[in-house]
Amino acid sequence: MAQPKPFAPVKLVCGVIFREAALYGDVKRRLVAEWGPVDMESLAFAFDLTDYYQPEMGPALKRKFMSFSGLVAPEILPQAKLRTIELEEAVRRETGATGRPVNIDPGYLTASALVMATAKDFSHRIPLGRGIYAHLEFLFTKTGVKTLDWTYPDFRRGPCQEFFRTVRELYLRQLREPPA
């Protein structure tokens, strides 16, 4: 009879949608205070394949991704998403914005997949707890990335996938390192 085993640690990642670079810098500082140093950070990608967030965030949006140096248990994903929702609200209050000045999406990377957290239910999303769902974004293969029917449009772009392939290489090296 197969017995359950502890989950392997995962690489915590975060995507931030924003308009103002200074605001992104503030959010990054807060995330580092929460989850430790950033070991990889993407360039800013134009968030221009959908206008989903424009009504509450305005035009000319950008997205950056970052990964954090420490590995974590995958079970923290709901807590991480709830914390980013709190951070978004704190930024909104502090800036006096009527809409949403930033969107912060945590997730994690494994050897085989990228999983993001969301508070929005849909047929392919897995409930995790406290109103938070897991969204399987894409799979890693021997030759690259396999997108899925529901992969977000900007995650389908080459530069985004290249960033996460590079983070995966770092993660795999971390798994091979002997514990300190």
PDB file of C-alpha atoms in Angstrom:
ATOM      1  CA  MET A   1       0.000   0.000   0.000  1.00  0.00           C
ATOM      2  CA  ALA A   2       1.389   3.377  -1.006  1.00  0.00           C
ATOM      3  CA  GLN A   3       1.940   5.736   1.884  1.00  0.00           C
ATOM      4  CA  PRO A   4       1.754   9.522   1.501  1.00  0.00           C
ATOM      5  CA  LYS A   5       5.103  11.273   1.443  1.00  0.00           C
ATOM      6  CA  PRO A   6       5.898  14.868   2.272  1.00  0.00           C
ATOM      7  CA  PHE A   7       5.738  17.226  -0.691  1.00  0.00           C
ATOM      8  CA  ALA A   8       9.017  18.380  -2.168  1.00  0.00           C
ATOM      9  CA  PRO A   9       9.766  22.036  -1.474  1.00  0.00           C
ATOM     10  CA  VAL A  10       8.836  24.453  -4.259  1.00  0.00           C
ATOM     11  CA  LYS A  11      10.162  27.731  -5.635  1.00  0.00           C
ATOM     12  CA  LEU A  12       7.957  30.670  -4.649  1.00  0.00           C
ATOM     13  CA  VAL A  13       7.350  33.123  -7.482  1.00  0.00           C
ATOM     14  CA  CYS A  14       5.277  36.247  -7.827  1.00  0.00           C
ATOM     15  CA  GLY A  15       3.910  38.290 -10.691  1.00  0.00           C
ATOM     16  CA  VAL A  16       3.121  41.976 -10.268  1.00  0.00           C
ATOM     17  CA  ILE A  17       0.955  43.975 -12.673  1.00  0.00           C
ATOM     18  CA  PHE A  18       1.524  47.735 -12.325  1.00  0.00           C
ATOM     19  CA  ARG A  19       1.718  51.069 -14.143  1.00  0.00           C
ATOM     20  CA  GLU A  20       4.259  53.020 -12.094  1.00  0.00           C
ATOM     21  CA  ALA A  21       7.838  51.751 -11.677  1.00  0.00           C
ATOM     22  CA  ALA A  22       8.144  53.399  -8.254  1.00  0.00           C
ATOM     23  CA  LEU A  23       5.066  51.536  -7.055  1.00  0.00           C
ATOM     24  CA  TYR A  24       6.533  48.273  -8.318  1.00  0.00           C
ATOM     25  CA  GLY A  25       9.705  48.992  -6.330  1.00  0.00           C
ATOM     26  CA  ASP A  26       7.657  49.531  -3.180  1.00  0.00           C
ATOM     27  CA  VAL A  27       5.731  46.278  -3.723  1.00  0.00           C
ATOM     28  CA  LYS A  28       8.959  44.363  -4.337  1.00  0.00           C
ATOM     29  CA  ARG A  29      10.410  45.727  -1.076  1.00  0.00           C
ATOM     30  CA  ARG A  30       7.299  44.539   0.806  1.00  0.00           C
ATOM     31  CA  LEU A  31       7.431  41.098  -0.799  1.00  0.00           C
ATOM     32  CA  VAL A  32      11.117  40.729   0.118  1.00  0.00           C
ATOM     33  CA  ALA A  33      10.180  41.602   3.714  1.00  0.00           C
ATOM     34  CA  GLU A  34       7.562  38.805   3.592  1.00  0.00           C
ATOM     35  CA  TRP A  35       9.417  36.057   1.747  1.00  0.00           C
ATOM     36  CA  GLY A  36      13.111  36.901   1.679  1.00  0.00           C
ATOM     37  CA  PRO A  37      15.529  37.898  -1.062  1.00  0.00           C
ATOM     38  CA  VAL A  38      14.663  37.814  -4.741  1.00  0.00           C
ATOM     39  CA  ASP A  39      17.082  35.631  -6.675  1.00  0.00           C
ATOM     40  CA  MET A  40      15.668  36.252 -10.169  1.00  0.00           C
ATOM     41  CA  GLU A  41      13.622  39.084 -11.629  1.00  0.00           C
ATOM     42  CA  SER A  42      12.224  39.452 -15.128  1.00  0.00           C
ATOM     43  CA  LEU A  43      12.233  42.504 -17.308  1.00  0.00           C
ATOM     44  CA  ALA A  44       8.935  44.383 -17.433  1.00  0.00           C
ATOM     45  CA  PHE A  45       6.585  42.844 -19.996  1.00  0.00           C
ATOM     46  CA  ALA A  46       3.799  44.876 -21.568  1.00  0.00           C
ATOM     47  CA  PHE A  47       0.512  43.571 -20.167  1.00  0.00           C
ATOM     48  CA  ASP A  48      -1.309  44.227 -23.423  1.00  0.00           C
ATOM     49  CA  LEU A  49      -2.954  40.988 -24.529  1.00  0.00           C
ATOM     50  CA  THR A  50      -6.082  41.631 -22.487  1.00  0.00           C
ATOM     51  CA  ASP A  51      -7.821  44.717 -21.138  1.00  0.00           C
ATOM     52  CA  TYR A  52      -9.237  42.767 -18.165  1.00  0.00           C
ATOM     53  CA  TYR A  53      -7.586  44.987 -15.520  1.00  0.00           C
ATOM     54  CA  GLN A  54      -7.854  48.334 -17.332  1.00  0.00           C
ATOM     55  CA  PRO A  55     -11.163  49.420 -15.738  1.00  0.00           C
ATOM     56  CA  GLU A  56      -9.649  49.240 -12.243  1.00  0.00           C
ATOM     57  CA  MET A  57      -5.952  49.804 -13.013  1.00  0.00           C
ATOM     58  CA  GLY A  58      -5.865  52.020 -16.077  1.00  0.00           C
ATOM     59  CA  PRO A  59      -4.001  51.676 -19.410  1.00  0.00           C
ATOM     60  CA  ALA A  60      -0.337  50.934 -20.251  1.00  0.00           C
ATOM     61  CA  LEU A  61       0.065  48.157 -17.691  1.00  0.00           C
ATOM     62  CA  LYS A  62       3.259  46.155 -17.250  1.00  0.00           C
ATOM     63  CA  ARG A  63       4.009  42.863 -15.520  1.00  0.00           C
ATOM     64  CA  LYS A  64       7.203  41.681 -13.865  1.00  0.00           C
ATOM     65  CA  PHE A  65       7.943  38.328 -12.306  1.00  0.00           C
ATOM     66  CA  MET A  66      10.292  37.479  -9.484  1.00  0.00           C
ATOM     67  CA  SER A  67      11.384  34.348  -7.680  1.00  0.00           C
ATOM     68  CA  PHE A  68      12.484  34.128  -4.083  1.00  0.00           C
ATOM     69  CA  SER A  69      15.712  32.479  -2.973  1.00  0.00           C
ATOM     70  CA  GLY A  70      14.294  30.150  -0.318  1.00  0.00           C
ATOM     71  CA  LEU A  71      12.299  27.038  -1.079  1.00  0.00           C
ATOM     72  CA  VAL A  72       8.923  26.649   0.628  1.00  0.00           C
ATOM     73  CA  ALA A  73       6.218  24.057   1.225  1.00  0.00           C
ATOM     74  CA  PRO A  74       3.546  24.126  -1.501  1.00  0.00           C
ATOM     75  CA  GLU A  75       0.895  24.242   1.205  1.00  0.00           C
ATOM     76  CA  ILE A  76       1.654  27.927   1.818  1.00  0.00           C
ATOM     77  CA  LEU A  77       0.042  29.011  -1.468  1.00  0.00           C
ATOM     78  CA  PRO A  78      -3.387  29.990  -0.045  1.00  0.00           C
ATOM     79  CA  GLN A  79      -1.748  31.943   2.778  1.00  0.00           C
ATOM     80  CA  ALA A  80       0.581  33.663   0.289  1.00  0.00           C
ATOM     81  CA  LYS A  81      -2.351  34.724  -1.925  1.00  0.00           C
ATOM     82  CA  LEU A  82      -4.323  36.033   1.056  1.00  0.00           C
ATOM     83  CA  ARG A  83      -1.265  38.019   2.128  1.00  0.00           C
ATOM     84  CA  THR A  84      -0.874  39.550  -1.342  1.00  0.00           C
ATOM     85  CA  ILE A  85      -4.542  40.559  -1.301  1.00  0.00           C
ATOM     86  CA  GLU A  86      -3.833  42.359   2.004  1.00  0.00           C
ATOM     87  CA  LEU A  87      -0.763  44.037   0.471  1.00  0.00           C
ATOM     88  CA  GLU A  88      -2.780  45.199  -2.553  1.00  0.00           C
ATOM     89  CA  GLU A  89      -5.349  46.756  -0.220  1.00  0.00           C
ATOM     90  CA  ALA A  90      -2.639  48.421   1.898  1.00  0.00           C
ATOM     91  CA  VAL A  91      -1.081  49.951  -1.242  1.00  0.00           C
ATOM     92  CA  ARG A  92      -4.505  51.126  -2.422  1.00  0.00           C
ATOM     93  CA  ARG A  93      -5.185  52.843   0.920  1.00  0.00           C
ATOM     94  CA  GLU A  94      -1.710  54.390   1.151  1.00  0.00           C
ATOM     95  CA  THR A  95      -1.816  55.784  -2.388  1.00  0.00           C
ATOM     96  CA  GLY A  96      -5.414  56.962  -2.056  1.00  0.00           C
ATOM     97  CA  ALA A  97      -6.289  55.137  -5.269  1.00  0.00           C
ATOM     98  CA  THR A  98      -9.937  54.494  -6.020  1.00  0.00           C
ATOM     99  CA  GLY A  99      -9.068  51.485  -8.186  1.00  0.00           C
ATOM    100  CA  ARG A 100      -6.392  48.873  -7.876  1.00  0.00           C
ATOM    101  CA  PRO A 101      -2.877  50.301  -8.225  1.00  0.00           C
ATOM    102  CA  VAL A 102      -1.203  46.853  -8.323  1.00  0.00           C
ATOM    103  CA  ASN A 103      -2.118  43.226  -8.842  1.00  0.00           C
ATOM    104  CA  ILE A 104       0.101  40.752  -6.987  1.00  0.00           C
ATOM    105  CA  ASP A 105      -0.116  37.078  -7.931  1.00  0.00           C
ATOM    106  CA  PRO A 106       1.939  34.499  -6.032  1.00  0.00           C
ATOM    107  CA  GLY A 107       2.584  31.031  -7.278  1.00  0.00           C
ATOM    108  CA  TYR A 108       5.171  28.312  -7.218  1.00  0.00           C
ATOM    109  CA  LEU A 109       7.323  26.387  -9.571  1.00  0.00           C
ATOM    110  CA  THR A 110       8.105  22.668  -9.406  1.00  0.00           C
ATOM    111  CA  ALA A 111      10.309  20.556 -11.634  1.00  0.00           C
ATOM    112  CA  SER A 112       7.273  19.852 -13.801  1.00  0.00           C
ATOM    113  CA  ALA A 113       4.885  22.813 -13.567  1.00  0.00           C
ATOM    114  CA  LEU A 114       4.110  26.434 -12.800  1.00  0.00           C
ATOM    115  CA  VAL A 115       1.124  26.884 -10.471  1.00  0.00           C
ATOM    116  CA  MET A 116      -0.364  30.310  -9.704  1.00  0.00           C
ATOM    117  CA  ALA A 117      -2.871  31.237  -7.009  1.00  0.00           C
ATOM    118  CA  THR A 118      -6.171  32.953  -7.717  1.00  0.00           C
ATOM    119  CA  ALA A 119      -9.312  33.916  -5.833  1.00  0.00           C
ATOM    120  CA  LYS A 120     -11.434  33.306  -8.939  1.00  0.00           C
ATOM    121  CA  ASP A 121     -13.101  29.933  -9.429  1.00  0.00           C
ATOM    122  CA  PHE A 122     -13.292  28.254 -12.818  1.00  0.00           C
ATOM    123  CA  SER A 123     -13.768  24.683 -14.056  1.00  0.00           C
ATOM    124  CA  HIS A 124     -10.063  23.839 -14.253  1.00  0.00           C
ATOM    125  CA  ARG A 125      -9.038  25.416 -10.937  1.00  0.00           C
ATOM    126  CA  ILE A 126      -8.486  23.382  -7.780  1.00  0.00           C
ATOM    127  CA  PRO A 127      -9.841  24.732  -4.467  1.00  0.00           C
ATOM    128  CA  LEU A 128      -7.079  24.954  -1.863  1.00  0.00           C
ATOM    129  CA  GLY A 129      -8.848  26.619   1.054  1.00  0.00           C
ATOM    130  CA  ARG A 130     -10.077  29.959   2.332  1.00  0.00           C
ATOM    131  CA  GLY A 131     -11.421  30.929  -1.111  1.00  0.00           C
ATOM    132  CA  ILE A 132      -8.113  30.403  -2.911  1.00  0.00           C
ATOM    133  CA  TYR A 133      -7.634  28.174  -5.955  1.00  0.00           C
ATOM    134  CA  ALA A 134      -4.620  26.679  -7.728  1.00  0.00           C
ATOM    135  CA  HIS A 135      -4.305  27.552 -11.416  1.00  0.00           C
ATOM    136  CA  LEU A 136      -1.986  25.199 -13.311  1.00  0.00           C
ATOM    137  CA  GLU A 137      -0.369  27.641 -15.725  1.00  0.00           C
ATOM    138  CA  PHE A 138       1.882  25.407 -17.792  1.00  0.00           C
ATOM    139  CA  LEU A 139       4.020  22.277 -17.729  1.00  0.00           C
ATOM    140  CA  PHE A 140       7.763  21.955 -18.204  1.00  0.00           C
ATOM    141  CA  THR A 141       8.871  19.359 -20.730  1.00  0.00           C
ATOM    142  CA  LYS A 142      12.261  18.125 -21.881  1.00  0.00           C
ATOM    143  CA  THR A 143      12.088  20.555 -24.794  1.00  0.00           C
ATOM    144  CA  GLY A 144      10.535  23.608 -23.131  1.00  0.00           C
ATOM    145  CA  VAL A 145       7.070  24.582 -21.963  1.00  0.00           C
ATOM    146  CA  LYS A 146       3.688  23.043 -22.728  1.00  0.00           C
ATOM    147  CA  THR A 147       0.887  25.579 -22.501  1.00  0.00           C
ATOM    148  CA  LEU A 148      -2.642  24.507 -21.649  1.00  0.00           C
ATOM    149  CA  ASP A 149      -6.020  25.605 -22.981  1.00  0.00           C
ATOM    150  CA  TRP A 150      -6.356  28.019 -20.037  1.00  0.00           C
ATOM    151  CA  THR A 151      -2.791  29.346 -19.912  1.00  0.00           C
ATOM    152  CA  TYR A 152      -3.021  33.132 -19.593  1.00  0.00           C
ATOM    153  CA  PRO A 153      -2.113  34.931 -22.861  1.00  0.00           C
ATOM    154  CA  ASP A 154       0.958  36.707 -21.483  1.00  0.00           C
ATOM    155  CA  PHE A 155       2.302  33.421 -20.065  1.00  0.00           C
ATOM    156  CA  ARG A 156       2.278  32.070 -23.630  1.00  0.00           C
ATOM    157  CA  ARG A 157       4.886  34.606 -24.755  1.00  0.00           C
ATOM    158  CA  GLY A 158       8.446  33.436 -25.295  1.00  0.00           C
ATOM    159  CA  PRO A 159      10.178  35.900 -22.935  1.00  0.00           C
ATOM    160  CA  CYS A 160       7.842  34.952 -20.080  1.00  0.00           C
ATOM    161  CA  GLN A 161       8.401  31.243 -20.662  1.00  0.00           C
ATOM    162  CA  GLU A 162      12.157  31.777 -20.927  1.00  0.00           C
ATOM    163  CA  PHE A 163      12.148  33.523 -17.550  1.00  0.00           C
ATOM    164  CA  PHE A 164      10.376  30.586 -15.898  1.00  0.00           C
ATOM    165  CA  ARG A 165      12.630  28.025 -17.609  1.00  0.00           C
ATOM    166  CA  THR A 166      15.607  29.885 -16.140  1.00  0.00           C
ATOM    167  CA  VAL A 167      13.974  29.939 -12.694  1.00  0.00           C
ATOM    168  CA  ARG A 168      13.335  26.200 -13.044  1.00  0.00           C
ATOM    169  CA  GLU A 169      17.049  25.599 -13.738  1.00  0.00           C
ATOM    170  CA  LEU A 170      17.902  27.527 -10.577  1.00  0.00           C
ATOM    171  CA  TYR A 171      15.286  25.556  -8.612  1.00  0.00           C
ATOM    172  CA  LEU A 172      16.650  22.208  -9.835  1.00  0.00           C
ATOM    173  CA  ARG A 173      20.166  23.270  -8.768  1.00  0.00           C
ATOM    174  CA  GLN A 174      18.800  24.226  -5.342  1.00  0.00           C
ATOM    175  CA  LEU A 175      17.181  20.794  -4.961  1.00  0.00           C
ATOM    176  CA  ARG A 176      20.522  19.110  -5.692  1.00  0.00           C
ATOM    177  CA  GLU A 177      22.416  21.200  -3.122  1.00  0.00           C
ATOM    178  CA  PRO A 178      23.139  19.421   0.142  1.00  0.00           C
ATOM    179  CA  PRO A 179      21.191  20.850   3.103  1.00  0.00           C
ATOM    180  CA  ALA A 180      23.142  23.414   5.112  1.00  0.00           C
TER     181      ALA A 180
END
